[in-house]
């Protein structure tokens, strides 16, 4: 949550930087710690839309400019919602919900504090990498706010009930290393290595068929909420059979056969 001072109106608040097949989206309002203003949210939505429409992009990385990842919702939106304009909360939600619905694989390179709605932004990504300087801080209760935007749902699934309870009820933030230890982040590493590591990981998505990755991502989402194991087996069976009939499988199988002809070792 941050003050209401607006940056220059003409400057985009999300800056895209392409690394071969990986699009890095920088939240670029460092003077306000990349607060989720209405402008920031709209710029983020526009940037993700553009990436999805770009056939050269296989993965998206989200990171923050300056020392913070994202300081959370802008104060203006919260004050307006408190005065009866509840739709202003939905305006904040729209940013991380667009990340959550992205069809491309997403990585949060959390370079510094991710607070409140900023933590939602990181949770909405498929994978999180944390710098040693990262801080994952719910902070809702300390501000007199109930969590919103699916925060409890995403956080509990990321770290489990006990850690989520400590973070939400006892206002316990997690450092980058603690996030890695609890599974909230895949890895914790020096900040100087964070973006290169994220780009290298994101680049591996280019090795697979984009349509197949979208389907696997959808299956992963469903597996998090499907309580019936047998139903999930049936779902995977149908989608695996479908993949067997796609050109991507035929081409990959031929490449594997060619490798075996030149190198028969298992």
mmCIF file of C-alpha atoms in Angstrom, residues 21 32 35 62 69 79 92 105 145 179 247:
data_model
loop_
_atom_site.group_PDB
_atom_site.id
_atom_site.type_symbol
_atom_site.label_atom_id
_atom_site.label_comp_id
_atom_site.label_asym_id
_atom_site.label_seq_id
_atom_site.Cartn_x
_atom_site.Cartn_y
_atom_site.Cartn_z
ATOM 1 C CA UNK A 21 11.719 -16.415 -26.513
ATOM 2 C CA UNK A 32 6.589 4.228 -5.409
ATOM 3 C CA UNK A 35 2.578 -0.029 -6.280
ATOM 4 C CA UNK A 62 7.571 -10.681 -13.963
ATOM 5 C CA UNK A 69 9.013 -6.231 -6.356
ATOM 6 C CA UNK A 79 -9.790 4.629 0.297
ATOM 7 C CA UNK A 92 -6.580 -4.019 -8.229
ATOM 8 C CA UNK A 105 4.192 -20.168 -18.443
ATOM 9 C CA UNK A 145 -7.757 -5.501 6.069
ATOM 10 C CA UNK A 179 10.405 -18.778 1.001
ATOM 11 C CA UNK A 247 2.748 -33.403 -34.772
#
